[in-house]
């Protein structure tokens, strides 16, 4: 198999959850690759995620916005490839502030694609999501399926992907896309279901389950996802997209029950709240293309991954406790409504 191996990488959004796990994976497995992280440090970006790399040779951090064309152009001229993680990522926040998502996830992706094109990069790796397929009532999404996004988040991710795709078609940009399922693991901001439920459980708070908790997701451990992104970077065919998930279906209620069990609570900690508007009730991926073309499959099962993740949040309270203050609780109050006030 012919592999490309970019020597100098720009990792946009590298201070977030998946981006920082990816950068750490890269530094430990291929230390010869020079990495520049570009990150705006929004509420979700955290320098602490990358602290262990500060001052190490071949690594640098630049604070900046992917919508800033001049700065992106300057940095893109110093590398061989871009991997883009930078995005607004939380569906519930996209219902409250949609245009922040359009700006970063569409325009920002376009700015990066433009710079990659101009500097003749070997590859532009766009980290996309299974949410572009929308609600999947039956069967499994394949890479060639139509986009049917239903939230401002997923519509913005789909828009960014389409814009990058237009650069592939119009200018020959060597675009490779990954469409990952729901990630969990260390350093995830405590707003997505798994870190929110774990941190609430450790704080003795209720676990707010949307509706009846029957919505299905495919939870992939972030280490597996990052390994898949790295394989796509090296082996992905320009123009191709790769679904990255486990193929296992897990309901919100099962997530809640697992957290309750692993933290020693009881079921009364689970509280039904008003459902998410436009809730996608099922995502399900066909992951055969990533297996066959990239040689990738997920290795960490949900139970093992959850045990590791609960342990990480128990052992790293100084990482997440400062995040749960001020704006965090303002968002929480705006977002979660008890059933009776519906
Ligand atoms: P995250 O919210 O933890 O991190 C996003 C990072 O992007 C933060 O560091 C933030 O500061 C940075 N950022 C935001 N706007 C920026 C801008 N304008 N310029 C520069 N940096 C900016 O997100 P995550 O969960 O790590 O997701 C990373 C990527 O993976 C996203 O593109 C997301 O759509 C995609 N994805 C996420 C999941 C998941 O389950 N979390 C699944 C599949 C795909
Ligand atoms: O599928 C990949 C996507 O997964 C990523 O592209 C997104 O960036 C990421 O945010 C995530 O989106 P989801 O909306 O699927 O994740 P979230 O953790 O917000 O919700 C997962 C399920 O849990 C969903 O059915 C809604 C439910 N849920 C979520 C929260 C935050 C609850 O029941 N209660 C909650 O408090």
XYZ file of C-alpha atoms and ligand atoms in Angstrom:
422
model
C 0.000 0.000 0.000
C 1.357 3.416 -0.995
C 1.276 5.715 2.012
C 1.753 9.447 2.054
C 3.522 10.835 5.092
C 3.294 14.608 5.457
C 6.267 15.813 7.528
C 4.793 19.141 8.633
C 1.165 19.239 9.732
C -1.194 22.062 10.643
C -3.789 20.708 13.066
C -6.706 23.145 13.303
C -8.805 22.764 16.453
C -6.026 20.746 18.083
C -6.760 22.057 21.586
C -10.237 20.509 21.667
C -11.241 17.010 22.711
C -10.544 14.902 19.623
C -7.875 17.227 18.186
C -5.742 17.064 21.343
C -6.054 13.274 21.510
C -4.999 13.157 17.841
C -1.973 15.421 18.389
C -0.834 13.320 21.360
C -1.257 10.118 19.318
C 0.793 11.621 16.501
C 3.573 12.838 18.782
C 3.889 9.422 20.411
C 3.713 7.314 17.248
C 5.468 9.557 14.679
C 7.571 12.100 16.597
C 9.384 13.090 13.394
C 6.200 14.853 12.160
C 6.310 18.575 12.983
C 2.964 19.727 14.356
C 1.538 23.232 14.473
C -1.735 23.470 16.376
C -3.990 26.368 15.383
C -6.854 26.947 17.783
C -9.085 29.870 18.715
C -9.511 28.551 22.271
C -13.275 28.900 22.444
C -15.016 27.635 25.592
C -14.278 24.107 24.264
C -10.578 24.621 23.539
C -8.261 24.063 26.465
C -4.471 24.597 26.581
C -4.337 22.095 29.456
C -5.171 19.345 26.927
C -1.774 19.895 25.294
C 0.294 20.969 28.306
C 2.521 17.883 28.229
C 3.703 18.880 24.716
C 4.630 22.482 25.520
C 8.311 23.157 24.772
C 8.890 19.795 23.056
C 10.827 19.880 19.755
C 8.689 19.848 16.607
C 5.558 21.163 18.357
C 4.133 24.660 18.467
C 0.817 26.235 19.391
C -0.716 29.260 17.622
C -3.839 30.910 18.937
C -6.046 32.043 16.042
C -9.296 31.731 14.133
C -9.621 29.506 11.050
C -11.809 32.243 9.537
C -8.766 34.581 9.481
C -7.630 34.085 5.868
C -4.356 35.987 6.142
C -3.135 34.093 9.171
C -4.268 30.725 7.816
C -2.523 31.434 4.520
C 0.703 32.284 6.349
C 0.650 29.071 8.409
C -0.435 26.904 5.468
C 2.666 28.089 3.601
C 4.824 26.455 6.293
C 3.306 22.943 6.200
C 2.591 20.030 3.822
C -0.953 19.266 4.960
C -3.855 20.402 7.122
C -6.076 18.282 9.361
C -9.190 20.183 10.372
C -10.866 19.473 13.701
C -11.822 23.102 14.375
C -15.586 23.488 14.672
C -18.433 24.457 16.899
C -19.556 20.976 17.884
C -22.472 20.832 20.319
C -25.914 20.261 18.764
C -27.775 21.880 21.687
C -25.675 25.049 21.434
C -26.378 25.154 17.681
C -30.087 25.431 18.497
C -29.373 28.519 20.620
C -26.713 30.204 18.438
C -26.793 28.774 14.873
C -24.652 31.363 13.108
C -21.536 30.740 15.179
C -21.696 27.266 13.621
C -22.126 28.577 10.076
C -19.120 30.862 10.487
C -16.599 28.322 11.761
C -17.899 25.066 10.310
C -18.659 26.405 6.807
C -16.622 29.578 6.231
C -13.662 28.441 8.356
C -13.499 25.121 6.508
C -13.569 27.034 3.220
C -10.703 29.296 4.339
C -8.580 26.242 5.186
C -9.455 24.552 1.875
C -8.500 27.697 -0.023
C -5.097 27.855 1.728
C -4.452 24.135 1.138
C -5.239 24.611 -2.555
C -3.031 27.690 -2.901
C -0.037 26.003 -1.275
C -0.411 22.740 -3.204
C -0.742 20.514 -0.138
C -0.515 16.707 -0.459
C -3.792 16.191 1.384
C -6.547 18.127 3.166
C -8.114 15.975 5.854
C -11.530 17.197 6.971
C -12.913 15.671 10.150
C -16.634 15.436 9.526
C -19.440 13.575 11.271
C -22.072 10.857 10.839
C -24.642 13.581 11.595
C -24.505 14.754 7.952
C -26.685 11.714 7.072
C -29.412 12.910 9.443
C -31.847 10.602 11.236
C -31.489 7.038 9.914
C -34.688 5.091 10.752
C -33.359 1.812 9.381
C -30.281 0.296 7.763
C -26.806 1.821 7.916
C -25.418 4.916 6.236
C -22.908 4.351 3.479
C -20.482 7.017 2.342
C -22.358 7.683 -0.915
C -25.695 8.261 0.847
C -27.382 11.650 0.564
C -26.839 14.357 3.177
C -29.978 15.015 5.233
C -28.757 17.177 8.119
C -31.458 18.333 10.537
C -29.741 20.629 13.065
C -27.799 23.856 12.524
C -24.699 21.906 13.675
C -25.074 19.060 11.202
C -26.170 21.410 8.410
C -23.038 23.509 9.010
C -20.797 20.443 8.985
C -22.478 19.279 5.765
C -22.045 22.774 4.300
C -18.324 22.783 5.157
C -17.919 19.357 3.617
C -19.722 20.419 0.431
C -17.610 23.544 0.139
C -14.410 21.490 0.542
C -15.794 19.011 -2.017
C -16.297 21.875 -4.471
C -12.545 22.557 -4.124
C -11.877 18.924 -4.986
C -14.046 19.117 -8.112
C -13.093 22.633 -9.233
C -9.428 22.866 -8.253
C -8.284 19.289 -7.638
C -7.862 19.760 -3.861
C -6.770 16.335 -2.515
C -9.618 16.153 -0.007
C -10.063 13.179 2.314
C -13.048 13.185 4.685
C -13.727 11.131 7.803
C -17.258 10.837 9.195
C -16.956 9.740 12.786
C -19.696 8.632 15.151
C -20.087 9.834 18.777
C -16.723 10.047 20.497
C -15.987 9.685 24.202
C -12.865 9.436 26.346
C -10.387 11.730 28.162
C -10.527 15.538 27.852
C -14.075 15.806 26.484
C -15.753 19.047 27.555
C -18.553 18.066 29.965
C -21.483 18.978 27.721
C -21.896 15.856 25.528
C -23.908 13.047 27.106
C -21.091 10.834 28.428
C -18.846 13.417 30.153
C -21.927 15.375 31.300
C -23.491 12.325 32.920
C -20.213 11.219 34.514
C -19.412 14.654 35.975
C -23.008 15.115 37.153
C -22.860 11.674 38.793
C -19.575 12.516 40.539
C -21.199 15.744 41.768
C -24.367 13.982 42.949
C -26.537 15.772 40.346
C -29.306 14.289 38.192
C -28.544 12.847 34.748
C -30.864 14.733 32.319
C -32.136 12.285 29.711
C -33.892 13.750 26.659
C -37.363 12.317 26.111
C -37.631 8.609 26.831
C -33.896 8.009 26.278
C -34.452 5.673 23.337
C -32.383 7.651 20.776
C -29.598 5.510 19.323
C -25.970 6.468 18.862
C -22.744 4.616 17.989
C -20.170 5.460 20.686
C -16.572 5.162 19.510
C -13.636 5.657 21.866
C -11.601 8.713 20.881
C -8.363 6.690 20.642
C -9.936 4.431 18.006
C -11.337 7.440 16.143
C -7.951 9.211 16.113
C -6.209 6.085 14.831
C -8.749 6.017 11.987
C -8.162 9.688 11.162
C -4.403 9.083 11.046
C -4.885 6.111 8.696
C -7.164 8.210 6.481
C -4.504 10.931 6.417
C -1.891 8.438 5.215
C -3.923 5.996 3.123
C -7.158 7.783 2.199
C -8.014 8.181 -1.480
C -8.499 11.819 -2.533
C -12.206 12.392 -2.981
C -13.178 9.565 -0.614
C -15.044 9.779 2.679
C -14.676 7.158 5.431
C -17.282 6.301 8.053
C -15.565 5.667 11.406
C -17.695 3.960 14.041
C -18.105 0.683 15.924
C -21.360 -0.509 14.332
C -22.798 -1.040 17.854
C -26.102 0.681 18.700
C -26.496 2.180 22.195
C -29.473 4.131 23.552
C -29.288 7.167 25.827
C -30.936 5.100 28.548
C -28.142 2.490 28.267
C -25.529 5.254 28.588
C -27.290 6.543 31.716
C -27.584 3.043 33.217
C -23.872 2.379 32.602
C -22.844 5.652 34.276
C -25.178 4.947 37.215
C -23.664 1.494 37.676
C -20.016 2.570 37.316
C -20.388 5.477 39.747
C -22.388 3.534 42.342
C -25.588 5.605 42.037
C -29.105 4.268 41.586
C -31.642 4.684 38.775
C -33.415 7.519 40.615
C -30.502 9.759 39.529
C -31.828 9.602 35.964
C -34.266 12.423 35.218
C -36.305 12.715 32.033
C -36.216 16.270 30.649
C -37.837 17.985 27.663
C -36.569 16.395 24.459
C -34.064 18.096 22.122
C -35.777 19.965 19.265
C -35.341 18.103 15.978
C -33.706 15.180 17.814
C -32.159 12.656 15.405
C -33.347 9.386 16.928
C -30.878 7.074 15.246
C -27.466 7.173 13.629
C -25.952 3.954 12.280
C -22.875 3.591 10.097
C -21.690 1.001 7.633
C -17.950 0.978 8.349
C -16.847 -1.585 5.769
C -15.078 0.945 3.546
C -12.716 2.070 6.351
C -12.014 -1.587 7.177
C -11.298 -2.578 3.580
C -9.444 0.519 2.347
C -7.718 1.812 5.481
C -7.375 -1.418 7.469
C -9.174 0.258 10.376
C -11.630 -1.053 12.911
C -12.497 0.049 16.428
C -10.839 -2.007 19.156
C -12.251 -0.633 22.425
C -15.674 -1.974 23.430
C -18.275 0.305 25.074
C -18.006 -1.302 28.509
C -14.198 -1.136 28.623
C -14.197 2.401 27.210
C -16.745 3.558 29.781
C -14.782 2.032 32.672
C -11.657 3.833 31.481
C -13.540 7.095 30.955
C -15.259 7.089 34.351
C -11.847 6.409 35.938
C -10.304 9.305 33.974
C -12.955 11.801 35.148
C -12.667 10.520 38.730
C -8.874 10.945 38.636
C -8.797 14.287 36.784
C -11.251 16.477 38.664
C -8.831 19.405 38.541
C -9.216 19.289 34.735
C -13.024 19.448 34.577
C -14.132 21.227 37.753
C -12.960 24.702 36.620
C -14.902 24.244 33.351
C -18.212 23.915 35.210
C -18.685 27.532 36.209
C -20.192 30.809 34.939
C -21.286 30.491 31.300
C -21.458 26.713 31.657
C -24.335 26.873 34.127
C -26.018 29.705 32.159
C -26.110 27.416 29.117
C -27.261 24.550 31.309
C -30.216 26.548 32.635
C -31.216 27.736 29.151
C -30.935 24.265 27.658
C -32.483 21.850 30.172
C -36.185 22.103 30.973
C -38.052 19.844 33.366
C -40.884 17.909 31.711
C -43.690 19.738 33.553
C -42.894 23.223 32.129
C -43.149 21.990 28.537
P -14.481 20.324 20.610
O -15.677 21.207 20.705
O -13.999 19.591 21.807
O -13.235 21.148 20.054
C -13.326 22.048 18.976
C -12.023 22.828 18.942
O -12.090 23.748 17.840
C -11.782 23.675 20.196
O -10.440 23.532 20.602
C -12.067 25.092 19.747
O -11.344 26.070 20.472
C -11.650 25.025 18.291
N -12.297 26.046 17.473
C -13.625 26.344 17.412
N -13.837 27.358 16.548
C -12.622 27.688 16.034
C -12.191 28.634 15.077
N -13.057 29.473 14.483
N -10.879 28.707 14.783
C -9.992 27.876 15.387
N -10.342 26.964 16.316
C -11.643 26.862 16.622
O -14.793 19.321 19.421
P -14.474 17.778 19.231
O -15.542 16.987 19.870
O -13.061 17.543 19.568
O -14.682 17.655 17.655
C -13.596 17.886 16.766
C -14.073 17.699 15.340
O -14.586 16.381 15.176
C -15.201 18.633 14.937
O -14.985 19.018 13.602
C -16.456 17.779 15.037
O -17.447 18.205 14.152
C -15.901 16.424 14.650
N -16.601 15.268 15.218
C -16.874 15.217 16.554
C -17.473 14.070 17.085
C -17.779 13.967 18.570
O -18.473 13.035 18.954
N -17.287 14.853 19.420
C -17.818 13.020 16.243
C -17.520 13.114 14.877
C -16.907 14.252 14.379
O -22.520 11.633 15.947
C -21.379 12.456 15.998
C -21.733 13.699 16.749
O -21.910 13.316 18.098
C -20.699 14.806 16.635
O -20.605 15.208 15.305
C -21.068 15.981 17.526
O -20.047 16.955 17.506
C -21.277 15.505 18.931
O -21.763 16.572 19.720
C -22.253 14.341 18.993
O -23.613 14.791 18.735
P -24.862 14.156 19.505
O -25.949 15.130 19.495
O -25.151 12.787 19.018
O -24.198 14.007 20.969
P -24.758 14.351 22.421
O -23.791 13.779 23.390
O -25.130 15.759 22.548
O -26.088 13.483 22.468
C -26.022 12.061 22.358
C -27.405 11.483 22.643
O -27.719 11.699 24.016
C -28.518 12.159 21.863
O -29.514 11.198 21.544
C -29.081 13.186 22.831
C -28.891 12.513 24.183
N -28.624 13.422 25.312
C -27.615 14.328 25.183
C -27.327 15.218 26.199
C -26.225 16.237 26.074
C -29.367 13.350 26.469
O -30.276 12.514 26.593
N -29.078 14.220 27.478
C -28.102 15.146 27.404
O -27.893 15.928 28.359
